[in-house]
C-alpha positions as a Python dict, from the first residue, in 0.01 Angstrom:
ca = {
    (1, 'M'): (0, 0, 0),
    (2, 'A'): (339, 149, -89),
    (3, 'V'): (422, 124, -460),
    (4, 'I'): (752, 315, -430),
    (5, 'E'): (985, 260, -135),
    (6, 'V'): (1312, 448, -101),
    (7, 'E'): (1561, 356, 170),
    (8, 'H'): (1882, 546, 252),
    (9, 'L'): (1918, 669, -107),
    (10, 'R'): (2246, 840, -195),
    (11, 'F'): (2369, 991, -520),
    (12, 'G'): (2633, 1232, -641),
    (13, 'Y'): (2819, 1347, -950),
    (14, 'T'): (3200, 1294, -934),
    (15, 'Q'): (3299, 1436, -594),
    (16, 'T'): (2976, 1631, -540),
    (17, 'S'): (2708, 1474, -321),
    (18, 'I'): (2355, 1560, -441),
    (19, 'L'): (2127, 1336, -234),
    (20, 'T'): (2221, 1196, 105),
    (21, 'D'): (2033, 925, 293),
    (22, 'L'): (1679, 984, 162),
    (23, 'S'): (1408, 748, 289),
    (24, 'F'): (1038, 773, 205),
    (25, 'S'): (751, 570, 61),
    (26, 'V'): (469, 660, -177),
    (27, 'N'): (135, 484, -151),
    (28, 'E'): (-72, 375, -448),
    (29, 'G'): (-292, 659, -574),
    (30, 'A'): (-98, 937, -402),
    (31, 'F'): (-24, 1276, -561),
    (32, 'C'): (314, 1402, -441),
    (33, 'A'): (495, 1728, -507),
    (34, 'I'): (875, 1755, -512),
    (35, 'A'): (1005, 2108, -456),
    (36, 'G'): (1330, 2278, -369),
    (37, 'P'): (1582, 2534, -490),
    (38, 'N'): (1777, 2497, -814),
    (39, 'G'): (2044, 2230, -787),
    (40, 'A'): (1878, 2055, -492),
    (41, 'G'): (1851, 1724, -679),
    (42, 'K'): (1486, 1720, -785),
    (43, 'T'): (1553, 1611, -1146),
    (44, 'T'): (1818, 1369, -1022),
    (45, 'L'): (1562, 1206, -791),
    (46, 'V'): (1311, 1169, -1076),
    (47, 'R'): (1578, 1007, -1293),
    (48, 'L'): (1669, 768, -1012),
    (49, 'L'): (1304, 670, -956),
    (50, 'A'): (1265, 616, -1332),
    (51, 'G'): (1569, 387, -1344),
    (52, 'L'): (1763, 628, -1566),
    (53, 'L'): (2037, 669, -1304),
    (54, 'K'): (2184, 416, -1062),
    (55, 'P'): (2205, 508, -692),
    (56, 'A'): (2543, 541, -524),
    (57, 'G'): (2385, 374, -224),
    (58, 'G'): (2055, 267, -78),
    (59, 'T'): (1758, 92, -235),
    (60, 'I'): (1459, 182, -452),
    (61, 'R'): (1174, -69, -464),
    (62, 'L'): (881, -69, -705),
    (63, 'N'): (584, -285, -601),
    (64, 'G'): (809, -457, -350),
    (65, 'E'): (1079, -550, -601),
    (66, 'K'): (1414, -378, -647),
    (67, 'L'): (1392, -126, -929),
    (68, 'S'): (1716, -264, -1074),
    (69, 'S'): (1548, -603, -1128),
    (70, 'Y'): (1303, -462, -1386),
    (71, 'A'): (1378, -499, -1757),
    (72, 'P'): (1338, -170, -1949),
    (73, 'K'): (1010, -273, -2117),
    (74, 'S'): (866, -402, -1790),
    (75, 'L'): (955, -73, -1623),
    (76, 'A'): (796, 121, -1910),
    (77, 'R'): (468, -58, -1836),
    (78, 'Q'): (480, 72, -1479),
    (79, 'I'): (626, 423, -1502),
    (80, 'A'): (583, 704, -1755),
    (81, 'V'): (820, 1000, -1733),
    (82, 'V'): (780, 1360, -1849),
    (83, 'C'): (1121, 1525, -1853),
    (84, 'Q'): (1185, 1896, -1866),
    (85, 'E'): (1092, 2041, -2207),
    (86, 'Y'): (1350, 2018, -2484),
    (87, 'V'): (1375, 2109, -2851),
    (88, 'P'): (1341, 1790, -3063),
    (89, 'V'): (1610, 1693, -3313),
    (90, 'F'): (1390, 1485, -3542),
    (91, 'D'): (1102, 1615, -3752),
    (92, 'F'): (820, 1408, -3599),
    (93, 'T'): (463, 1528, -3594),
    (94, 'V'): (271, 1550, -3268),
    (95, 'L'): (66, 1243, -3360),
    (96, 'E'): (377, 1041, -3448),
    (97, 'M'): (550, 1140, -3125),
    (98, 'V'): (260, 1033, -2905),
    (99, 'M'): (185, 717, -3106),
    (100, 'M'): (548, 609, -3080),
    (101, 'V'): (508, 528, -2713),
    (102, 'R'): (230, 279, -2791),
    (103, 'L'): (450, 82, -3031),
    (104, 'N'): (739, 84, -2785),
    (105, 'R'): (522, -104, -2535),
    (106, 'R'): (491, -413, -2753),
    (107, 'D'): (731, -657, -2918),
    (108, 'F'): (752, -702, -3296),
    (109, 'V'): (472, -454, -3376),
    (110, 'L'): (526, -211, -3663),
    (111, 'F'): (181, -54, -3693),
    (112, 'E'): (-75, 72, -3447),
    (113, 'D'): (-416, -89, -3406),
    (114, 'E'): (-757, 58, -3329),
    (115, 'S'): (-693, 42, -2954),
    (116, 'D'): (-372, 241, -2994),
    (117, 'R'): (-546, 503, -3205),
    (118, 'H'): (-821, 541, -2945),
    (119, 'I'): (-573, 577, -2657),
    (120, 'V'): (-366, 836, -2844),
    (121, 'A'): (-675, 1033, -2946),
    (122, 'E'): (-787, 1040, -2583),
    (123, 'A'): (-445, 1165, -2468),
    (124, 'L'): (-446, 1442, -2729),
    (125, 'E'): (-793, 1547, -2620),
    (126, 'Q'): (-707, 1542, -2249),
    (127, 'T'): (-411, 1775, -2307),
    (128, 'E'): (-607, 1993, -2554),
    (129, 'I'): (-370, 1944, -2849),
    (130, 'V'): (-594, 1763, -3100),
    (131, 'H'): (-559, 2061, -3333),
    (132, 'L'): (-179, 2019, -3327),
    (133, 'A'): (-177, 1651, -3430),
    (134, 'G'): (-36, 1715, -3780),
    (135, 'R'): (213, 1982, -3676),
    (136, 'K'): (589, 1917, -3648),
    (137, 'L'): (731, 1937, -3298),
    (138, 'N'): (994, 2191, -3394),
    (139, 'E'): (718, 2425, -3513),
    (140, 'L'): (555, 2441, -3170),
    (141, 'S'): (605, 2674, -2878),
    (142, 'G'): (770, 2547, -2561),
    (143, 'G'): (433, 2526, -2385),
    (144, 'E'): (275, 2333, -2671),
    (145, 'R'): (565, 2086, -2678),
    (146, 'Q'): (533, 2035, -2305),
    (147, 'R'): (169, 1931, -2349),
    (148, 'V'): (277, 1689, -2624),
    (149, 'F'): (510, 1511, -2382),
    (150, 'I'): (241, 1499, -2115),
    (151, 'A'): (7, 1344, -2376),
    (152, 'R'): (279, 1093, -2460),
    (153, 'A'): (305, 993, -2094),
    (154, 'L'): (-73, 955, -2067),
    (155, 'A'): (-80, 737, -2379),
    (156, 'Q'): (171, 505, -2214),
    (157, 'K'): (-112, 401, -1978),
    (158, 'T'): (105, 335, -1674),
    (159, 'P'): (-10, 331, -1311),
    (160, 'I'): (272, 572, -1213),
    (161, 'L'): (354, 914, -1358),
    (162, 'L'): (683, 1094, -1287),
    (163, 'L'): (677, 1453, -1408),
    (164, 'D'): (969, 1695, -1398),
    (165, 'E'): (819, 2045, -1400),
    (166, 'P'): (514, 1946, -1610),
    (167, 'T'): (382, 2303, -1627),
    (168, 'N'): (715, 2453, -1733),
    (169, 'H'): (654, 2707, -2019),
    (170, 'L'): (276, 2684, -1977),
    (171, 'D'): (58, 2991, -1931),
    (172, 'M'): (-166, 3024, -1624),
    (173, 'K'): (-472, 2869, -1792),
    (174, 'H'): (-286, 2558, -1904),
    (175, 'Q'): (-104, 2523, -1572),
    (176, 'I'): (-442, 2496, -1400),
    (177, 'R'): (-581, 2259, -1663),
    (178, 'I'): (-280, 2026, -1643),
    (179, 'F'): (-301, 2011, -1263),
    (180, 'D'): (-679, 1958, -1289),
    (181, 'L'): (-613, 1671, -1531),
    (182, 'L'): (-351, 1514, -1303),
    (183, 'K'): (-587, 1537, -1006),
    (184, 'K'): (-861, 1373, -1213),
    (185, 'L'): (-627, 1089, -1310),
    (186, 'Q'): (-540, 1043, -944),
    (187, 'T'): (-896, 1039, -815),
    (188, 'E'): (-1068, 853, -1100),
    (189, 'Q'): (-795, 613, -1214),
    (190, 'Q'): (-593, 583, -891),
    (191, 'K'): (-273, 683, -1068),
    (192, 'T'): (28, 748, -848),
    (193, 'I'): (181, 1083, -941),
    (194, 'L'): (508, 1251, -841),
    (195, 'A'): (558, 1596, -988),
    (196, 'V'): (854, 1830, -955),
    (197, 'T'): (730, 2185, -928),
    (198, 'H'): (856, 2530, -834),
    (199, 'D'): (499, 2638, -766),
    (200, 'I'): (448, 2589, -393),
    (201, 'N'): (92, 2717, -410),
    (202, 'M'): (-9, 2467, -682),
    (203, 'A'): (143, 2190, -474),
    (204, 'C'): (-60, 2295, -170),
    (205, 'Q'): (-382, 2304, -374),
    (206, 'Y'): (-351, 1971, -551),
    (207, 'C'): (-108, 1738, -374),
    (208, 'D'): (-157, 1503, -80),
    (209, 'H'): (210, 1477, 7),
    (210, 'A'): (510, 1700, -46),
    (211, 'M'): (887, 1677, -41),
    (212, 'L'): (1117, 1974, 1),
    (213, 'L'): (1476, 1900, -102),
    (214, 'A'): (1764, 2118, 11),
    (215, 'G'): (2128, 2046, 80),
    (216, 'G'): (2091, 1678, -3),
    (217, 'E'): (1828, 1628, 267),
    (218, 'M'): (1451, 1647, 267),
    (219, 'A'): (1135, 1732, 454),
    (220, 'W'): (848, 1495, 373),
    (221, 'G'): (482, 1493, 473),
    (222, 'N'): (165, 1699, 444),
    (223, 'P'): (213, 2004, 215),
    (224, 'S'): (91, 2249, 479),
    (225, 'E'): (359, 2121, 719),
    (226, 'V'): (640, 2075, 467),
    (227, 'F'): (587, 2421, 318),
    (228, 'A'): (572, 2601, 653),
    (229, 'V'): (667, 2965, 615),
    (230, 'E'): (981, 2953, 830),
    (231, 'R'): (1115, 2652, 639),
    (232, 'L'): (1048, 2821, 304),
    (233, 'K'): (1226, 3135, 419),
    (234, 'C'): (1527, 2930, 528),
    (235, 'V'): (1546, 2704, 222),
    (236, 'F'): (1486, 2970, -44),
    (237, 'E'): (1647, 3257, 148),
    (238, 'V'): (1354, 3489, 86),
    (239, 'D'): (1113, 3665, 316),
    (240, 'G'): (745, 3599, 259),
    (241, 'F'): (387, 3596, 379),
    (242, 'Q'): (185, 3281, 439),
    (243, 'G'): (-193, 3280, 447),
    (244, 'S'): (-482, 3042, 390),
    (245, 'F'): (-765, 3022, 138),
    (246, 'R'): (-1030, 2749, 138),
    (247, 'S'): (-827, 2571, 405),
    (248, 'K'): (-524, 2555, 172),
    (249, 'P'): (-206, 2748, 261),
    (250, 'F'): (-42, 2987, 17),
    (251, 'F'): (294, 3163, 21),
    (252, 'I'): (382, 3501, -129),
    (253, 'P'): (754, 3585, -156),
    (254, 'L'): (827, 3947, -69),
    (255, 'S'): (1088, 4180, -210),
    (256, 'G'): (1387, 4245, 10),
    (257, 'R'): (1417, 4601, -117),
    (258, 'K'): (1315, 4873, 125),
    (259, 'K'): (1132, 5196, 43),
    (260, 'D'): (1263, 5538, 143),
    (261, 'T'): (1057, 5795, 328),
    (262, 'A'): (904, 5912, -1),
    (263, 'G'): (778, 5562, -74),
    (264, 'R'): (1037, 5493, -343),
    (265, 'E'): (1239, 5173, -361),
}
């Protein structure tokens, strides 16, 4: 069953068209990657799906209802968003930042209860930041902050997760662990996940569906088909090699510089 349906979506800033006539649907429990070059509209699409921007045309439906018909708190019970990492202005601790999302879910509640504390503790453990609970956000590295905002999204306990470059600033170990966690949430809790990523190889390993945005248009389908080598070369304007490992495709971009007869570049 489709939980997100997008029909003829259009959006632009002032006179610049960013997205033109996008149509796709995302089934419940799917794990979808959104890729494309810088400026292709990936973050814009996430903000549109989260209700943070209004389309210039077309329709977005959530569970069969127009996204625009949802009140903010009702939408927050359906969709959690992880935006690109930013430096916080306020001096909140990690625990306060994650707990905040629990209180925002309910009306007229000033203090957390035991259920909230359990959910937040679980989110901190899943993202491996329990040891950071008492630290201030502005004392953390970019990668540590990114895991805080992923924990915050998990604590929101929504059926849908929208993540804009969730592994941005993370080292290789934590990139793998975050994608492992997202895959576990998909398979064990049937969460629907859409993640913007520049890592084509991660998308091929973990995702069921993929979208490649370029020039306001998209390719949509199975990752191995969407990320075909000729399309990647055309969209990203780089040469590359495509192979396969454990039945999953991978792509290696190659330098355009040529070596001289002595083997020097």
